[in-house]
XYZ file of C-alpha atoms in Angstrom:
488
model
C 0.000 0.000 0.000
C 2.934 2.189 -0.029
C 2.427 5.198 -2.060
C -1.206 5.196 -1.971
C -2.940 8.048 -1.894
C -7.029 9.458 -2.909
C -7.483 11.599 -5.000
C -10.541 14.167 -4.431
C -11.097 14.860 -7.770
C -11.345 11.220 -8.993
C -14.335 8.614 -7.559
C -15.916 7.902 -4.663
C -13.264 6.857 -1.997
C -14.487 3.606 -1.643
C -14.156 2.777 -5.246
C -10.840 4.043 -5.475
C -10.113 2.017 -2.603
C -11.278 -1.383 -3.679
C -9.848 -0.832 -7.638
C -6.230 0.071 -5.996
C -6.213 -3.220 -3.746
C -7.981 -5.387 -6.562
C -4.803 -4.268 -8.879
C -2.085 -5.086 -6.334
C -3.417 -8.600 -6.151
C -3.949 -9.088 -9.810
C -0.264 -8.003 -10.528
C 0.941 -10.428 -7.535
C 2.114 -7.374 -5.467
C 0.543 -8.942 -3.207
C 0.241 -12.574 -3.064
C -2.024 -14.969 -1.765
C -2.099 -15.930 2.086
C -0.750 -11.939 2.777
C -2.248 -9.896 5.369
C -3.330 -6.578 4.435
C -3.603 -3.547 6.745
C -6.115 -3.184 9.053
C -9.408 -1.241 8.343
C -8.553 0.833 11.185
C -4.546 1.005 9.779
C -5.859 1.983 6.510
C -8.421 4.397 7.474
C -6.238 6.403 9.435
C -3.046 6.445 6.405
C -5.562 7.338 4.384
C -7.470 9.795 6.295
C -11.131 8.568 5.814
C -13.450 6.975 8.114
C -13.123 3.251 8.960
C -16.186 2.728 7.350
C -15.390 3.274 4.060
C -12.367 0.885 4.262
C -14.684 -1.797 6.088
C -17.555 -1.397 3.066
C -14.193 -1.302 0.550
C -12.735 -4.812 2.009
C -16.570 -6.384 2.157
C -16.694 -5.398 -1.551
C -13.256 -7.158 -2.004
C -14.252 -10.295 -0.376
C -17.317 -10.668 -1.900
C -15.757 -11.069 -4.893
C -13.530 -13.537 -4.083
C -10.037 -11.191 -3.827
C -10.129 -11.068 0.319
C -10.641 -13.638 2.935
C -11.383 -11.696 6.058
C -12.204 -14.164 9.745
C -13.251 -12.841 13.107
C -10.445 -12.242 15.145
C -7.645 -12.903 12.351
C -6.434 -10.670 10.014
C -7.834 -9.993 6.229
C -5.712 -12.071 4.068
C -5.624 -12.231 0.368
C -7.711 -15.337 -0.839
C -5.702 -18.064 -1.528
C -7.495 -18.680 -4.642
C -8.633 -15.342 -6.505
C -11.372 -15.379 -9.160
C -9.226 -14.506 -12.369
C -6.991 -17.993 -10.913
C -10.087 -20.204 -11.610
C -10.340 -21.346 -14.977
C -6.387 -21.812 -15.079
C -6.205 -24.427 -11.715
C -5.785 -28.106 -12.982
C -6.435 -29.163 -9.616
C -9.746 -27.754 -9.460
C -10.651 -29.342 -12.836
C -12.581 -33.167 -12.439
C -9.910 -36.117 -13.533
C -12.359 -38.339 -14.646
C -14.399 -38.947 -17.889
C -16.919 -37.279 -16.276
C -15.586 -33.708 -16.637
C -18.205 -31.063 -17.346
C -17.262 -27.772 -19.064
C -18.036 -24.760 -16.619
C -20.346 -22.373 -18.057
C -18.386 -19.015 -19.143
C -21.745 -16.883 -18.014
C -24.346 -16.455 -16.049
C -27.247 -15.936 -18.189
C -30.320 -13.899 -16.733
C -34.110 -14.185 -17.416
C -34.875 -11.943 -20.098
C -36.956 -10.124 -17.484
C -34.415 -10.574 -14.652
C -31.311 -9.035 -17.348
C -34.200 -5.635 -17.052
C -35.083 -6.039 -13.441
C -31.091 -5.669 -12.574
C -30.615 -3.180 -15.064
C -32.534 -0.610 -13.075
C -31.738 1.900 -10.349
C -33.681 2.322 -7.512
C -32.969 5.552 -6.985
C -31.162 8.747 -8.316
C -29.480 8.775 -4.670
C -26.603 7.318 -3.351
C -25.435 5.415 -0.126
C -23.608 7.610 2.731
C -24.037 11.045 3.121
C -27.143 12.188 4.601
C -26.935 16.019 4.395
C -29.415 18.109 2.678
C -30.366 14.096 1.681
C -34.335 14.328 0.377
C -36.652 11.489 1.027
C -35.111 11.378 4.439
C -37.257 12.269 7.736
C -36.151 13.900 10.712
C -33.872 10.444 12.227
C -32.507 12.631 15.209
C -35.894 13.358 16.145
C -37.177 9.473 16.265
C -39.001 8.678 19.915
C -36.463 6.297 20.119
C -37.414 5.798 24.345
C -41.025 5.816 23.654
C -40.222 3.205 20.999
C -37.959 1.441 23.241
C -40.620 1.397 26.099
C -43.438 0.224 23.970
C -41.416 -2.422 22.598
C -40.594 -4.226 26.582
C -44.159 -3.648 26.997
C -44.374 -6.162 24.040
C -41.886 -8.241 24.845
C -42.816 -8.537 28.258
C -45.889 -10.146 27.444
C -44.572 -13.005 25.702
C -46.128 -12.861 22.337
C -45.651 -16.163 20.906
C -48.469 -15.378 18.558
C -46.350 -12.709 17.118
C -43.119 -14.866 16.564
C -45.339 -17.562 14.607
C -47.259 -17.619 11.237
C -49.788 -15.128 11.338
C -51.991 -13.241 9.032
C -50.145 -12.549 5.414
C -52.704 -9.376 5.668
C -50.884 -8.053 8.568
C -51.373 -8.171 12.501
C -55.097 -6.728 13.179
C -54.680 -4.370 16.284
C -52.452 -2.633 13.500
C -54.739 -2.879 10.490
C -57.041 -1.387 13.221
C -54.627 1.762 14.335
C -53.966 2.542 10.427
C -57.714 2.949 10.144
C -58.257 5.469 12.782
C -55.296 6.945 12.179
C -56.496 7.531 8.237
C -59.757 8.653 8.942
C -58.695 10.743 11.497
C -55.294 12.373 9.629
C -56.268 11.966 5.936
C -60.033 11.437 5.939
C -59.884 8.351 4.119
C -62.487 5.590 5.411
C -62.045 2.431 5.366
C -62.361 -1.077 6.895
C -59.387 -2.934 8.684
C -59.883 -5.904 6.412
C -59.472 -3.437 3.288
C -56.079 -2.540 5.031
C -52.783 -4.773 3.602
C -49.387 -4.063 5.212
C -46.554 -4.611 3.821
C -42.801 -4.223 3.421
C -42.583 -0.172 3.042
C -43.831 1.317 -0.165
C -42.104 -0.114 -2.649
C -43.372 -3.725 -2.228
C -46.996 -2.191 -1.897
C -46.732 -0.381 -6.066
C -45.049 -3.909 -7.032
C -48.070 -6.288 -5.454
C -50.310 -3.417 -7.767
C -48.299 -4.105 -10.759
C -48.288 -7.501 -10.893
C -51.982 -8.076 -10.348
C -53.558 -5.012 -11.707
C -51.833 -5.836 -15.415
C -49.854 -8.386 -18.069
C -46.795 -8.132 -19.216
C -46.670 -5.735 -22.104
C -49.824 -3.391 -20.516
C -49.331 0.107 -20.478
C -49.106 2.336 -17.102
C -48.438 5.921 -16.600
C -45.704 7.208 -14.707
C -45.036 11.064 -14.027
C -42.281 12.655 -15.752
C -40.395 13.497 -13.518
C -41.266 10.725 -11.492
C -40.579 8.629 -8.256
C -37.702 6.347 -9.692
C -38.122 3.267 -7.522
C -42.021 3.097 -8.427
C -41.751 3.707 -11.861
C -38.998 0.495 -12.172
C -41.507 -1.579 -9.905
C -44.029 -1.358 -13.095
C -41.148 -2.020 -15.845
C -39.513 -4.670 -13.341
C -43.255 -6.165 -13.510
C -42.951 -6.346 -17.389
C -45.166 -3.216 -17.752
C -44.464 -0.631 -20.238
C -43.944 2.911 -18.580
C -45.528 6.056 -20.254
C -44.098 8.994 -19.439
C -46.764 11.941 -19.114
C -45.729 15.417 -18.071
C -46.687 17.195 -15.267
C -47.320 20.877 -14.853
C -47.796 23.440 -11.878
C -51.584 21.444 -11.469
C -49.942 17.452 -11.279
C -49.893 14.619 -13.884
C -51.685 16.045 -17.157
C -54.307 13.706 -17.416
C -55.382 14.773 -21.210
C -51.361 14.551 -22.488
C -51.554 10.848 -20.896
C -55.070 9.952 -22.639
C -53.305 11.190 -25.949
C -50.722 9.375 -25.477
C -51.857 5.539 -24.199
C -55.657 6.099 -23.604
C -55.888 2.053 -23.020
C -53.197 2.120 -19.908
C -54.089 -0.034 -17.254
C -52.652 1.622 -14.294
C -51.267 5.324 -13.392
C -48.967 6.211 -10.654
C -49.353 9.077 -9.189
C -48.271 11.186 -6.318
C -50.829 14.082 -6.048
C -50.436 15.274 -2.218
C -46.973 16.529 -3.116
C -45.471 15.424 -6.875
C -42.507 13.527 -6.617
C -39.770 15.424 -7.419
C -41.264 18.733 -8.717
C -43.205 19.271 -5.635
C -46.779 19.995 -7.563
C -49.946 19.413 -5.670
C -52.645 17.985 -8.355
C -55.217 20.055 -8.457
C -59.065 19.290 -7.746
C -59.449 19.589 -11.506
C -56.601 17.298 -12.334
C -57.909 14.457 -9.759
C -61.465 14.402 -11.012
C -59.953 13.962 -14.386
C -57.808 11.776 -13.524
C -60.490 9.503 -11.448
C -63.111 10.070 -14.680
C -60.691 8.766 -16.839
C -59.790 5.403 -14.947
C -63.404 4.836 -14.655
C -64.272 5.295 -18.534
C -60.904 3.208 -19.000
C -61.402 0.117 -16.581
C -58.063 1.404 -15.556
C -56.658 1.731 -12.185
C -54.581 4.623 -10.081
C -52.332 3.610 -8.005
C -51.875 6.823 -5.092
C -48.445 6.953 -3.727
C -49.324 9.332 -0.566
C -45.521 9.037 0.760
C -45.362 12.583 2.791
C -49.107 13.901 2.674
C -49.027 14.754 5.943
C -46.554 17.272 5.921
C -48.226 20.207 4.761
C -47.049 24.061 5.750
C -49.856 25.829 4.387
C -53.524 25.208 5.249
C -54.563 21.787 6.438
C -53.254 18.775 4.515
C -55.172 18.083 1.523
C -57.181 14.984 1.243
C -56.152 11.971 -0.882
C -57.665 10.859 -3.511
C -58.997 7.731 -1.873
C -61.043 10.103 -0.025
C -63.302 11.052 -2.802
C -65.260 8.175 -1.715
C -67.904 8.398 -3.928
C -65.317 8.187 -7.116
C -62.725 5.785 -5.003
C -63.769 2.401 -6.287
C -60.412 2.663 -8.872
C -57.790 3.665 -6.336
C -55.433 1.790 -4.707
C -54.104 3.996 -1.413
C -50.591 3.451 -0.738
C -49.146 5.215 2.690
C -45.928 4.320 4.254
C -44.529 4.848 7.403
C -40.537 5.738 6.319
C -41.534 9.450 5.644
C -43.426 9.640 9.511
C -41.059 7.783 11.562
C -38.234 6.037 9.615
C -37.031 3.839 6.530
C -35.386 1.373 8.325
C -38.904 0.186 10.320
C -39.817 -1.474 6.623
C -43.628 -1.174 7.128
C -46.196 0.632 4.819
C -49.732 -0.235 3.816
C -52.098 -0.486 1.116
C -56.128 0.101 1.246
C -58.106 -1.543 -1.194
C -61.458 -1.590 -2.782
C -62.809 -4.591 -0.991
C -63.114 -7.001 -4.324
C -59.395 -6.939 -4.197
C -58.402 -7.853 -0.508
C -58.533 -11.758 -1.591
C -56.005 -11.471 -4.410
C -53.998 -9.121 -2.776
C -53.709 -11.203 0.139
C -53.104 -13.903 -1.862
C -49.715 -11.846 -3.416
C -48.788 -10.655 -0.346
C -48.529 -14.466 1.387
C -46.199 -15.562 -1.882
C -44.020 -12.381 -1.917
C -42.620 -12.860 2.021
C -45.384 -14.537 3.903
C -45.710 -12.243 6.364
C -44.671 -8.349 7.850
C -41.987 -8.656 10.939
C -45.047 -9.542 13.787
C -42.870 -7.963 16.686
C -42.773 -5.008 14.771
C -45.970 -4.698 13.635
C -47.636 -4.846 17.534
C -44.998 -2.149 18.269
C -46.309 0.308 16.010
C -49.939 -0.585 16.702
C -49.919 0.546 20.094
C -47.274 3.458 19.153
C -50.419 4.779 16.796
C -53.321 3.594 18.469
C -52.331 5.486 21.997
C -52.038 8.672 19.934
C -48.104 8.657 19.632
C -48.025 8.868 15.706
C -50.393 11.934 15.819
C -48.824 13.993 18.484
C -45.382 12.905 16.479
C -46.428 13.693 12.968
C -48.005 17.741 14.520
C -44.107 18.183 16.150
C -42.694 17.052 12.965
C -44.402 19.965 10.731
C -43.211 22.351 13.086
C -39.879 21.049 13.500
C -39.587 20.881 9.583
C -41.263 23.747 8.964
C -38.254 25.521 10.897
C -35.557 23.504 9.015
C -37.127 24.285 5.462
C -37.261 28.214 6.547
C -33.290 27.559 7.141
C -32.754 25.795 4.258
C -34.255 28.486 1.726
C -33.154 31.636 4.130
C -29.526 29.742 3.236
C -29.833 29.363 -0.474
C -30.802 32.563 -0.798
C -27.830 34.093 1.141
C -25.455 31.912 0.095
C -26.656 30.881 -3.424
C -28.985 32.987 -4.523
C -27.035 34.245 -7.862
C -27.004 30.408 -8.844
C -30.151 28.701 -7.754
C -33.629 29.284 -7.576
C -35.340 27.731 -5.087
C -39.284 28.478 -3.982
C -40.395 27.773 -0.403
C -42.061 24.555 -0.706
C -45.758 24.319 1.339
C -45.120 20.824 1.577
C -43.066 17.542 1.987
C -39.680 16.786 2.857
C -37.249 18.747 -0.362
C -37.043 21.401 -2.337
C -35.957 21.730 -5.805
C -33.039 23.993 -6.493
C -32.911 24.918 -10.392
C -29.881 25.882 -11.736
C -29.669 29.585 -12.800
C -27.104 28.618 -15.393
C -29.275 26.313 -17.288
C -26.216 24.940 -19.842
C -24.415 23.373 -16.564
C -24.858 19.627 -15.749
C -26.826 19.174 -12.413
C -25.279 15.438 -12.992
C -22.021 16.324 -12.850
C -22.830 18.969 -10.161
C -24.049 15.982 -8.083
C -21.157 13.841 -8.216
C -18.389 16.577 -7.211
C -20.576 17.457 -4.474
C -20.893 14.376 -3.073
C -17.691 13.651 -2.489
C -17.972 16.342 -0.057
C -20.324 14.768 1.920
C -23.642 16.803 0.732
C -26.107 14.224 -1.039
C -28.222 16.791 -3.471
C -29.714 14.024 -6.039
C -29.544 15.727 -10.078
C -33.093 16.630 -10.984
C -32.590 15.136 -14.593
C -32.094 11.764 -12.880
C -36.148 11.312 -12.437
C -37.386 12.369 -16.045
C -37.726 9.693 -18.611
C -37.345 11.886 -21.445
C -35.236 14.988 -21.449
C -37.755 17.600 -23.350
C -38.027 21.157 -21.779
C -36.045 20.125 -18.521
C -34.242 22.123 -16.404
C -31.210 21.313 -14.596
C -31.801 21.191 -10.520
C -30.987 19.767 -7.530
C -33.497 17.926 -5.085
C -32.576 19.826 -1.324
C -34.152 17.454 1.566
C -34.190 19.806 4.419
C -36.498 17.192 7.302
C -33.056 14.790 7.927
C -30.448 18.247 8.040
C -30.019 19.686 11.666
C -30.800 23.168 11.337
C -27.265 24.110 12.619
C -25.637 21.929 9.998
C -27.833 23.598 6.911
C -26.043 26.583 6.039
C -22.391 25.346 6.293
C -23.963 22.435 3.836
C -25.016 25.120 1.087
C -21.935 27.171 1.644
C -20.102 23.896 0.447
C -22.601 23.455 -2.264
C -22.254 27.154 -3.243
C -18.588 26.894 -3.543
C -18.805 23.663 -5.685
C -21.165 25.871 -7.872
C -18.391 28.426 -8.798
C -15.906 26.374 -9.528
């Protein structure tokens, strides 16, 4: 490792990190059986955090170049994968010798699935990160107290099979919290949860079309729904949206025999657009003249800043019978719990059910009887009201910031809802790509606007500026950085 050195300029750390180790062993600088430095050794000659050389060796011994044990050091692998083919003694000696397949071939549909990203994001930093709520501000002692109060009682029931649906006391607690939040009404048994959002639009995919169907996606749109509908075979139609949410003629022009439309209307992901009552009763006309079906992504409708929330549109009851609500709980509390929820129109619980049992049997029961109490004793409500205010105060410092430190090269309205804001680049020629990358090597994640668009026509270069997971003492010197990295 003598020598070695990062260079800021160049990629990410980590990938620097595992390419430079990778090349020492394929050269034989360093031979198999050797020890190489410790992740804390390395970390510190190298001057970035142990983490990055712990992710960097995982990388290198799951694929085959590192052999790290617990309580031993990391050695080179005795056998690396370019040595392989070459080894007589791994070959069979006997007539029986089969020929070892030179590649792994992929479904047709599986070569697609693994093609995609799942988001414009990338792992690590967290500042100014969008899609990200408030994690320093989890009840993490009221969470920790509910959860002996579960333990304590020895659930067996909840370690077993249970209901694929999802445990009832919470099926129960998502309806009164709905009705009471959102004014959607509903029944427990239309109520399926499951694995955070993401599972929820995929379940909708696969039963709600064939292979080959047509659904419509925003443009710009929520990346990791729109590749749950083309990772379910579906074919994605972008349709613009405007200052009023998903134009709902454009999309009839374009594919009037869609099946399914994704939408996020509370608060469009990424633009920020709230659809319009216009828009939704178009929108709701049109699935019913079409047999078609809209699926309502309502990730972050609670956070509103101006007026009282806005209902979904699962709560136009009367004109509901075509929606498919999905919430999640990753935007009110945090990602990591996994958990969201879908409500149905009740001739779809069976099937849905069904789906749900074959995807992973069941949602996490300890979990599940966690959050059920958390909501159903009020906790989620009184959390979600100190959340607006606390994000209301870190969006203020967020745009008060820009517009000191930036404001000759971004633009950036206050948003009256969500998590982000989009900053647009004033000088429209520069790439907000390339803009993304250098910045994150400075530990600001500020995902590029065109990331989310399926087609490029009349975009403008931005950057997506989550202000709910940035401690507001931490904002400005985060846009000063990203202000400097601007000018350069």
């Amino acid at each position: 490792m003598t020598g070695f050195a990062l260079d800021p300029a160049a990629e990410g750390w980590q990938d620097q990190i595992v390419a430079h180790l990778r090349g020492l062993i394929l050269s034989g600088a360093l031979r198999p059986g050797s020890a190489v430095p410790s992740t804390r050794t390395l970390a510190r000659d190298l001057g970035v955090a142990r983490q990055t050389v712990v992710l960097a060796y995982a990388r290198l011994a799951a694929e085959g170049y590192l052999d790290g044990r617990p309580g031993s050091a990391t050695r080179v692998s005795e056998v690396i994968p370019e040595d392989l083919p070459n080894r007589e003694e791994d070959q069979p000696t006997t007539v029986d010798r089969v020929q070892p397949s030179t590649a792994i071939r992929l479904s047709a549909r599986g070569a697609a699935t693994a093609a995609l990203a799942a988001t414009a994001a990338r792992p690590g930093a967290t500042i100014l990160a969008p899609g990200i709520p408030a994690l320093d501000a989890f009840p993490s002692r009221l969470w920790e107290r509910l959860s002996a109060e579960v333990w304590r009682g020895r659930p067996a029931g909840l370690l077993g099979y249970a209901e694929p649906g999802g445990h009832r006391p919470l099926r129960e607690a998502i309806v009164g919290y709905l009705g009471a939040m959102r004014g959607v009404a509903c029944a427990a048994e239309q109520v399926i949860v499951t694995s955070g959002s993401q599972q929820a639009i995929a379940l909708a995919a696969h039963l709600l079309a064939d292979a080959g169907d047509a659904a419509w996606v925003e443009d710009p749109a929520y990346i990791a729904g729109r590749h749950a509908l083309v990772s379910a075979g579906l074919r994605a139609v972008p349709v613009p949206v405007d200052a009023e949410g998903l134009e709902v003629e454009r999309g009839a022009a374009l594919e009037p025999r869609a099946q399914i439309a994704l939408v996020t209307p509370s608060h469009q992901y990424p633009a920020g657009a709230v659809m319009s009552l216009r828009c939704r009763l178009a929108l709701l006309a049109w699935a019913e003249r079409a047999g078609a079906w809209v699926i309502e992504d309502d990730y972050d409708g609670e956070f509103r800043y101006v007026g009282r929330p806005l209902q979904p549109l699962a709560a136009l009851s009367e004109r509901s019978q075509r929606v498919i609500y999905v919430g999640t709980f990753s935007k009110v509390l945090a990602p990591g719990l996994r958990l969201g929820y879908l409500v149905l129109p009740p001739g779809l619980v069976g099937a849905f059910t069904a789906a749900r049992a074959l995807a992973d049997r069941q949602p996490p029961g300890p979990e599940q009887a966690v959050l059920a109490e958390f909501i159903a004793r009020g906790h989620l409500a009184r959390h979600v009201r100190a959340m607006r205010t606390l994000y209301r105060t870190r969006r203020d410092a967020l745009t008060d910031a820009v517009t000191l430190h930036a404001g000759g090269l971004l633009d950036v309205a206050v948003p009256t809802c969500g998590l982000h804001a989009v900053g647009y680049l004033r000088d429209r020629a520069r790439s907000d790509t390339e803009i993304y990358d250098r910045v994150l090597r400075h530990g600001v994640q500020t995902p590029p606007l065109s990331a989310y668009y399926a087609t490029r026509e009349a975009l403008r270069p931005g950057l997506l500026l989550g202000f709910a997971s940035t401690p507001e003492d931490r904002i400005a010197d985060a846009v000063r950085t990203l202000a400097a990295l601007l000018q350069r």
